[in-house]
Amino acid sequence: MTRLALLLGALVAALFLGSLTIGPAGVGAGESLRALVAGDAGPLTLVMREIRLPRALLAAIVGASLGLAGAAMQGYLRNPLAEPGLIGVSGAAALGAVIALQTGLAASWALGLPAAALAGALAAVLLVVALAGPRGTSLTLILAGIAISALAAALTSLVLNLSPNPFAASEIVFWMMGSLADRSMSDVWVALPFTALGWALLMTMGRGLDALTLGEDAAGALGIRLGRLQAALVLGTASAVGAATAVAGTIGFVGLVVPHLLRPLVGARPSRLLWASALGGAAMVLAADIAVRLVLPERDLKLGVLTALVGAPLFLHLIYRTRREMG
């Protein structure tokens, strides 16, 4: 496990440096890093500190949040097809952001969009808890999440359908594709407290998730309080994924694919998969954000589009390989 942790940590560090130094300016890596660390307030220093650094930090934060939440969700539900959006947090956060864009709140207040998205995520949590109940099973949690996701998607479509401003509708559609372009340190400071809280809650689930592999009755016999475990899952996922969606839009497949890739490397232990998926998710989003700049730098290829294009075929391959192993 130490070797895997070092490997993933080195990969994240290398991709983070790549995210800082790769861009359309055509400036060398050494010069870029010098401008970041000991800049002279010139144009390059401004680019490094106000554009590239926030973008790299958010890529790592968003990726870690999605990967960690995906691993926790799959471990709790004991379902490798589970992903963070299953409890409706992503859809509700997107709905909040869409309302902020449509009403002009995002234009009148710099933090209006992330604040509205976080409010949507909080509303989703309250509804899921109310529908599933304090002692709800994993099945009721799934059903409540599906209901919230469907409702959020329907309301988002309704807002788009009734939008009188085609420019606002276009902005909404592009935001929902997911991107880290044009983000600032304000977005980092908005997301970081909520994601840190989510990480702290989800990382406490390791022992409980290991016990759940034996079944809910066995986990209860081992002293695991399933209600508390479910609360940590819902609140942690809402805080981490809601904040990630608030600043980056909808970025799919990270929380679904990354735990699949890393599960064989950790001996299929959910507690080990949590930290591994956090690092793996950060690496995946950092790599995807670098690829966005290199593939079509002048066309503003959206990050969520690229992760879907890469993640969907990869996930299909994993399903095919699993079927072969089972057959």
Short mmCIF file of C-alpha atoms in Angstrom, two decimals:
data_model
loop_
_atom_site.label_atom_id
_atom_site.label_comp_id
_atom_site.label_asym_id
_atom_site.label_seq_id
_atom_site.Cartn_x
_atom_site.Cartn_y
_atom_site.Cartn_z
CA MET A 1 0.00 0.00 0.00
CA THR A 2 2.91 2.37 0.68
CA ARG A 3 4.19 1.88 -2.85
CA LEU A 4 0.75 2.63 -4.32
CA ALA A 5 0.38 5.73 -2.15
CA LEU A 6 3.79 7.01 -3.23
CA LEU A 7 3.04 6.27 -6.89
CA LEU A 8 -0.33 8.03 -6.83
CA GLY A 9 1.09 10.95 -4.85
CA ALA A 10 3.95 11.37 -7.33
CA LEU A 11 1.48 11.18 -10.23
CA VAL A 12 -0.72 13.89 -8.72
CA ALA A 13 2.32 16.10 -8.02
CA ALA A 14 3.63 15.68 -11.58
CA LEU A 15 0.24 16.45 -13.11
CA PHE A 16 -0.18 19.45 -10.81
CA LEU A 17 3.13 20.87 -12.02
CA GLY A 18 2.05 20.11 -15.58
CA SER A 19 -1.20 21.96 -15.03
CA LEU A 20 0.76 24.97 -13.78
CA THR A 21 3.22 25.05 -16.68
CA ILE A 22 1.21 23.91 -19.71
CA GLY A 23 -0.77 26.57 -21.55
CA PRO A 24 -1.12 28.58 -24.73
CA ALA A 25 1.46 31.19 -23.70
CA GLY A 26 4.39 29.04 -24.84
CA VAL A 27 6.52 29.93 -21.79
CA GLY A 28 9.03 27.45 -20.40
CA ALA A 29 8.27 25.47 -17.25
CA GLY A 30 11.17 26.94 -15.29
CA GLU A 31 10.26 30.51 -16.14
CA SER A 32 6.61 29.86 -15.27
CA LEU A 33 7.43 28.41 -11.85
CA ARG A 34 9.85 31.27 -11.09
CA ALA A 35 7.11 33.76 -11.94
CA LEU A 36 4.74 31.91 -9.61
CA VAL A 37 7.09 31.69 -6.63
CA ALA A 38 9.12 34.89 -6.92
CA GLY A 39 7.21 36.96 -9.42
CA ASP A 40 7.72 40.63 -10.20
CA ALA A 41 4.01 41.46 -10.61
CA GLY A 42 4.42 41.26 -14.38
CA PRO A 43 1.98 39.67 -16.84
CA LEU A 44 3.39 36.15 -16.41
CA THR A 45 3.14 36.38 -12.61
CA LEU A 46 -0.45 37.50 -12.96
CA VAL A 47 -1.24 34.59 -15.27
CA MET A 48 0.40 32.07 -12.96
CA ARG A 49 -1.14 33.30 -9.71
CA GLU A 50 -4.59 34.36 -10.89
CA ILE A 51 -5.32 31.85 -13.67
CA ARG A 52 -3.17 28.72 -13.65
CA LEU A 53 -2.76 28.22 -9.89
CA PRO A 54 -6.51 28.41 -9.11
CA ARG A 55 -7.25 26.12 -12.05
CA ALA A 56 -4.73 23.51 -10.92
CA LEU A 57 -5.89 23.67 -7.30
CA LEU A 58 -9.53 23.30 -8.29
CA ALA A 59 -8.74 20.37 -10.58
CA ALA A 60 -7.08 18.54 -7.68
CA ILE A 61 -9.86 19.47 -5.23
CA VAL A 62 -12.71 18.54 -7.57
CA GLY A 63 -11.08 15.27 -8.65
CA ALA A 64 -10.32 14.21 -5.09
CA SER A 65 -13.89 15.00 -4.02
CA LEU A 66 -15.46 13.00 -6.85
CA GLY A 67 -13.12 10.03 -6.48
CA LEU A 68 -13.48 9.84 -2.70
CA ALA A 69 -17.27 10.21 -2.80
CA GLY A 70 -17.52 7.55 -5.50
CA ALA A 71 -15.49 5.06 -3.47
CA ALA A 72 -17.54 5.76 -0.34
CA MET A 73 -20.81 5.41 -2.22
CA GLN A 74 -19.79 2.11 -3.83
CA GLY A 75 -18.55 0.76 -0.51
CA TYR A 76 -21.67 1.68 1.42
CA LEU A 77 -24.11 0.40 -1.19
CA ARG A 78 -21.85 -2.56 -2.05
CA ASN A 79 -22.54 -1.76 -5.68
CA PRO A 80 -19.71 -1.00 -8.13
CA LEU A 81 -22.15 0.92 -10.33
CA ALA A 82 -22.91 3.53 -7.66
CA GLU A 83 -21.58 7.05 -8.12
CA PRO A 84 -21.79 10.38 -6.24
CA GLY A 85 -24.74 11.71 -8.23
CA LEU A 86 -26.90 8.81 -7.09
CA ILE A 87 -28.26 10.69 -4.08
CA GLY A 88 -29.21 13.71 -6.17
CA VAL A 89 -26.53 16.12 -4.93
CA SER A 90 -25.00 16.85 -8.34
CA GLY A 91 -28.35 17.42 -10.02
CA ALA A 92 -29.62 19.68 -7.22
CA ALA A 93 -26.39 21.70 -7.18
CA ALA A 94 -26.65 22.11 -10.94
CA LEU A 95 -30.26 23.26 -10.54
CA GLY A 96 -29.21 25.90 -8.02
CA ALA A 97 -26.53 27.17 -10.40
CA VAL A 98 -28.97 27.21 -13.31
CA ILE A 99 -31.42 29.31 -11.29
CA ALA A 100 -28.60 31.73 -10.39
CA LEU A 101 -27.68 32.11 -14.05
CA GLN A 102 -31.28 32.50 -15.17
CA THR A 103 -32.26 35.07 -12.55
CA GLY A 104 -29.12 37.16 -12.99
CA LEU A 105 -27.82 36.45 -9.47
CA ALA A 106 -24.58 35.08 -10.92
CA ALA A 107 -24.04 38.31 -12.87
CA SER A 108 -24.87 40.66 -9.99
CA TRP A 109 -22.84 38.84 -7.31
CA ALA A 110 -19.46 37.23 -7.95
CA LEU A 111 -20.18 34.33 -5.60
CA GLY A 112 -23.83 34.04 -6.53
CA LEU A 113 -23.41 30.96 -8.70
CA PRO A 114 -21.43 28.78 -6.24
CA ALA A 115 -23.62 29.96 -3.35
CA ALA A 116 -26.79 28.97 -5.21
CA ALA A 117 -25.28 25.61 -6.18
CA LEU A 118 -24.32 24.89 -2.57
CA ALA A 119 -27.83 25.85 -1.48
CA GLY A 120 -29.21 23.35 -4.01
CA ALA A 121 -26.92 20.62 -2.66
CA LEU A 122 -28.05 21.39 0.91
CA ALA A 123 -31.69 21.23 -0.14
CA ALA A 124 -31.06 17.84 -1.75
CA VAL A 125 -29.51 16.52 1.46
CA LEU A 126 -32.46 17.64 3.54
CA LEU A 127 -34.92 16.05 1.11
CA VAL A 128 -32.98 12.78 0.94
CA VAL A 129 -32.78 12.56 4.72
CA ALA A 130 -36.49 13.36 5.01
CA LEU A 131 -37.49 10.79 2.40
CA ALA A 132 -35.13 8.01 3.51
CA GLY A 133 -35.73 8.58 7.21
CA PRO A 134 -33.16 8.43 10.02
CA ARG A 135 -33.18 4.63 9.95
CA GLY A 136 -33.61 4.17 6.22
CA THR A 137 -31.91 1.27 4.50
CA SER A 138 -29.55 1.58 1.55
CA LEU A 139 -32.48 0.81 -0.76
CA THR A 140 -34.55 3.72 0.55
CA LEU A 141 -31.50 5.96 0.23
CA ILE A 142 -31.11 4.97 -3.44
CA LEU A 143 -34.80 5.48 -4.16
CA ALA A 144 -34.81 8.88 -2.45
CA GLY A 145 -31.71 9.91 -4.39
CA ILE A 146 -33.21 8.81 -7.70
CA ALA A 147 -36.36 10.79 -6.94
CA ILE A 148 -34.36 13.94 -6.11
CA SER A 149 -32.19 13.52 -9.23
CA ALA A 150 -35.25 13.14 -11.45
CA LEU A 151 -36.92 16.17 -9.89
CA ALA A 152 -33.79 18.30 -10.25
CA ALA A 153 -33.35 17.26 -13.89
CA ALA A 154 -37.00 18.05 -14.63
CA LEU A 155 -36.80 21.49 -13.02
CA THR A 156 -33.54 22.24 -14.84
CA SER A 157 -35.19 21.36 -18.15
CA LEU A 158 -38.16 23.54 -17.21
CA VAL A 159 -35.89 26.53 -16.53
CA LEU A 160 -34.19 26.05 -19.90
CA ASN A 161 -37.52 25.60 -21.65
CA LEU A 162 -38.99 28.80 -20.20
CA SER A 163 -35.85 30.89 -20.55
CA PRO A 164 -36.72 34.03 -22.54
CA ASN A 165 -33.06 34.89 -23.05
CA PRO A 166 -31.22 32.64 -25.54
CA PHE A 167 -27.87 33.92 -24.29
CA ALA A 168 -28.69 32.87 -20.72
CA ALA A 169 -29.83 29.46 -21.96
CA SER A 170 -26.58 29.06 -23.88
CA GLU A 171 -24.56 30.04 -20.81
CA ILE A 172 -26.47 27.52 -18.71
CA VAL A 173 -25.84 24.71 -21.20
CA PHE A 174 -22.12 25.46 -21.40
CA TRP A 175 -21.82 25.69 -17.59
CA MET A 176 -23.48 22.30 -17.19
CA MET A 177 -20.83 20.74 -19.44
CA GLY A 178 -18.25 21.35 -16.70
CA SER A 179 -15.12 23.47 -16.91
CA LEU A 180 -12.32 24.92 -14.81
CA ALA A 181 -11.53 27.78 -17.17
CA ASP A 182 -11.75 31.36 -15.90
CA ARG A 183 -11.81 30.34 -12.25
CA SER A 184 -10.12 32.43 -9.56
CA MET A 185 -8.79 32.01 -6.05
CA SER A 186 -12.21 33.14 -4.79
CA ASP A 187 -13.65 29.90 -6.19
CA VAL A 188 -10.92 27.94 -4.41
CA TRP A 189 -11.71 29.58 -1.07
CA VAL A 190 -15.44 28.98 -1.59
CA ALA A 191 -14.99 25.27 -2.36
CA LEU A 192 -12.17 24.35 0.02
CA PRO A 193 -13.96 24.54 3.41
CA PHE A 194 -16.90 22.46 2.17
CA THR A 195 -14.74 19.89 0.39
CA ALA A 196 -12.45 19.59 3.43
CA LEU A 197 -15.49 18.94 5.62
CA GLY A 198 -16.74 16.33 3.14
CA TRP A 199 -13.34 14.62 3.01
CA ALA A 200 -13.17 14.47 6.80
CA LEU A 201 -16.62 12.87 7.05
CA LEU A 202 -16.03 10.35 4.24
CA MET A 203 -12.60 9.30 5.49
CA THR A 204 -14.11 8.30 8.85
CA MET A 205 -16.17 5.62 7.08
CA GLY A 206 -13.30 3.22 6.42
CA ARG A 207 -13.87 0.80 9.31
CA GLY A 208 -17.62 0.78 8.77
CA LEU A 209 -17.29 0.10 5.04
CA ASP A 210 -14.91 -2.80 5.72
CA ALA A 211 -17.43 -4.27 8.14
CA LEU A 212 -20.28 -3.81 5.66
CA THR A 213 -18.59 -6.21 3.25
CA LEU A 214 -19.81 -8.94 5.66
CA GLY A 215 -23.41 -7.67 5.49
CA GLU A 216 -25.46 -5.20 7.51
CA ASP A 217 -26.25 -7.67 10.30
CA ALA A 218 -22.61 -8.60 10.75
CA ALA A 219 -21.58 -4.93 10.68
CA GLY A 220 -24.14 -4.16 13.38
CA ALA A 221 -22.82 -7.05 15.47
CA LEU A 222 -19.32 -5.57 15.17
CA GLY A 223 -20.54 -2.34 16.70
CA ILE A 224 -20.99 -0.31 13.51
CA ARG A 225 -23.84 2.18 13.81
CA LEU A 226 -25.39 2.09 10.34
CA GLY A 227 -27.42 5.24 10.88
CA ARG A 228 -24.31 7.22 11.72
CA LEU A 229 -22.49 5.67 8.75
CA GLN A 230 -25.29 6.67 6.39
CA ALA A 231 -25.32 10.21 7.79
CA ALA A 232 -21.58 10.53 7.22
CA LEU A 233 -22.04 9.29 3.64
CA VAL A 234 -24.89 11.66 2.79
CA LEU A 235 -23.44 14.75 4.48
CA GLY A 236 -19.89 14.07 3.29
CA THR A 237 -20.95 13.47 -0.31
CA ALA A 238 -23.21 16.51 -0.31
CA SER A 239 -20.50 18.76 1.08
CA ALA A 240 -17.66 17.55 -1.17
CA VAL A 241 -19.57 16.92 -4.40
CA GLY A 242 -21.88 19.89 -3.94
CA ALA A 243 -18.91 22.24 -3.60
CA ALA A 244 -17.14 20.62 -6.56
CA THR A 245 -20.23 21.01 -8.75
CA ALA A 246 -20.67 24.58 -7.55
CA VAL A 247 -17.30 25.72 -8.88
CA ALA A 248 -16.75 23.37 -11.82
CA GLY A 249 -20.16 22.36 -13.16
CA THR A 250 -21.12 18.76 -13.83
CA ILE A 251 -18.13 16.45 -14.34
CA GLY A 252 -19.14 12.85 -14.72
CA PHE A 253 -17.58 9.38 -14.62
CA VAL A 254 -14.72 10.30 -12.26
CA GLY A 255 -16.45 8.89 -9.18
CA LEU A 256 -17.59 5.88 -11.16
CA VAL A 257 -14.45 4.87 -13.06
CA VAL A 258 -11.61 5.72 -10.66
CA PRO A 259 -12.69 3.31 -7.85
CA HIS A 260 -13.11 0.58 -10.49
CA LEU A 261 -9.56 1.06 -11.74
CA LEU A 262 -7.98 1.12 -8.29
CA ARG A 263 -10.04 -1.55 -6.51
CA PRO A 264 -7.82 -4.49 -7.59
CA LEU A 265 -4.72 -2.59 -6.44
CA VAL A 266 -5.96 -2.22 -2.84
CA GLY A 267 -7.15 -5.77 -2.36
CA ALA A 268 -10.80 -4.68 -2.76
CA ARG A 269 -10.77 -3.21 0.78
CA PRO A 270 -13.13 -0.20 0.92
CA SER A 271 -11.10 1.60 3.60
CA ARG A 272 -7.97 1.57 1.42
CA LEU A 273 -9.97 2.47 -1.65
CA LEU A 274 -11.07 5.77 -0.08
CA TRP A 275 -7.68 7.48 -0.04
CA ALA A 276 -6.57 5.76 -3.24
CA SER A 277 -9.65 7.02 -5.11
CA ALA A 278 -9.14 10.53 -3.77
CA LEU A 279 -5.62 10.61 -5.23
CA GLY A 280 -6.73 8.82 -8.39
CA GLY A 281 -9.62 11.24 -8.91
CA ALA A 282 -7.31 14.23 -8.50
CA ALA A 283 -4.91 12.72 -11.06
CA MET A 284 -7.72 12.02 -13.55
CA VAL A 285 -9.19 15.53 -13.45
CA LEU A 286 -5.75 17.16 -13.59
CA ALA A 287 -4.85 15.02 -16.62
CA ALA A 288 -8.19 15.76 -18.30
CA ASP A 289 -7.80 19.51 -17.71
CA ILE A 290 -4.34 19.43 -19.26
CA ALA A 291 -5.73 17.49 -22.23
CA VAL A 292 -8.47 20.10 -22.70
CA ARG A 293 -5.80 22.76 -23.28
CA LEU A 294 -3.82 20.59 -25.70
CA VAL A 295 -6.53 18.95 -27.82
CA LEU A 296 -8.55 22.01 -28.91
CA PRO A 297 -6.98 25.04 -27.21
CA GLU A 298 -8.83 27.57 -29.36
CA ARG A 299 -12.30 25.94 -29.16
CA ASP A 300 -12.76 25.76 -25.35
CA LEU A 301 -13.40 22.03 -25.12
CA LYS A 302 -15.33 21.46 -21.88
CA LEU A 303 -13.83 19.32 -19.14
CA GLY A 304 -17.05 17.40 -18.46
CA VAL A 305 -17.34 16.51 -22.15
CA LEU A 306 -13.81 15.09 -22.21
CA THR A 307 -14.22 13.05 -19.02
CA ALA A 308 -17.44 11.56 -20.44
CA LEU A 309 -15.79 10.75 -23.78
CA VAL A 310 -12.91 9.01 -22.00
CA GLY A 311 -14.81 7.58 -19.04
CA ALA A 312 -17.72 5.96 -20.85
CA PRO A 313 -15.63 3.68 -23.15
CA LEU A 314 -13.30 2.87 -20.26
CA PHE A 315 -16.24 1.91 -18.09
CA LEU A 316 -17.69 -0.26 -20.87
CA HIS A 317 -14.31 -2.01 -21.14
CA LEU A 318 -14.31 -2.66 -17.40
CA ILE A 319 -17.80 -4.16 -17.63
CA TYR A 320 -16.73 -6.38 -20.52
CA ARG A 321 -13.63 -7.53 -18.64
CA THR A 322 -15.68 -8.27 -15.52
CA ARG A 323 -18.15 -10.35 -17.54
CA ARG A 324 -15.29 -12.36 -19.04
CA GLU A 325 -13.80 -13.02 -15.61
CA MET A 326 -17.17 -14.12 -14.23
CA GLY A 327 -17.88 -16.30 -17.28
#
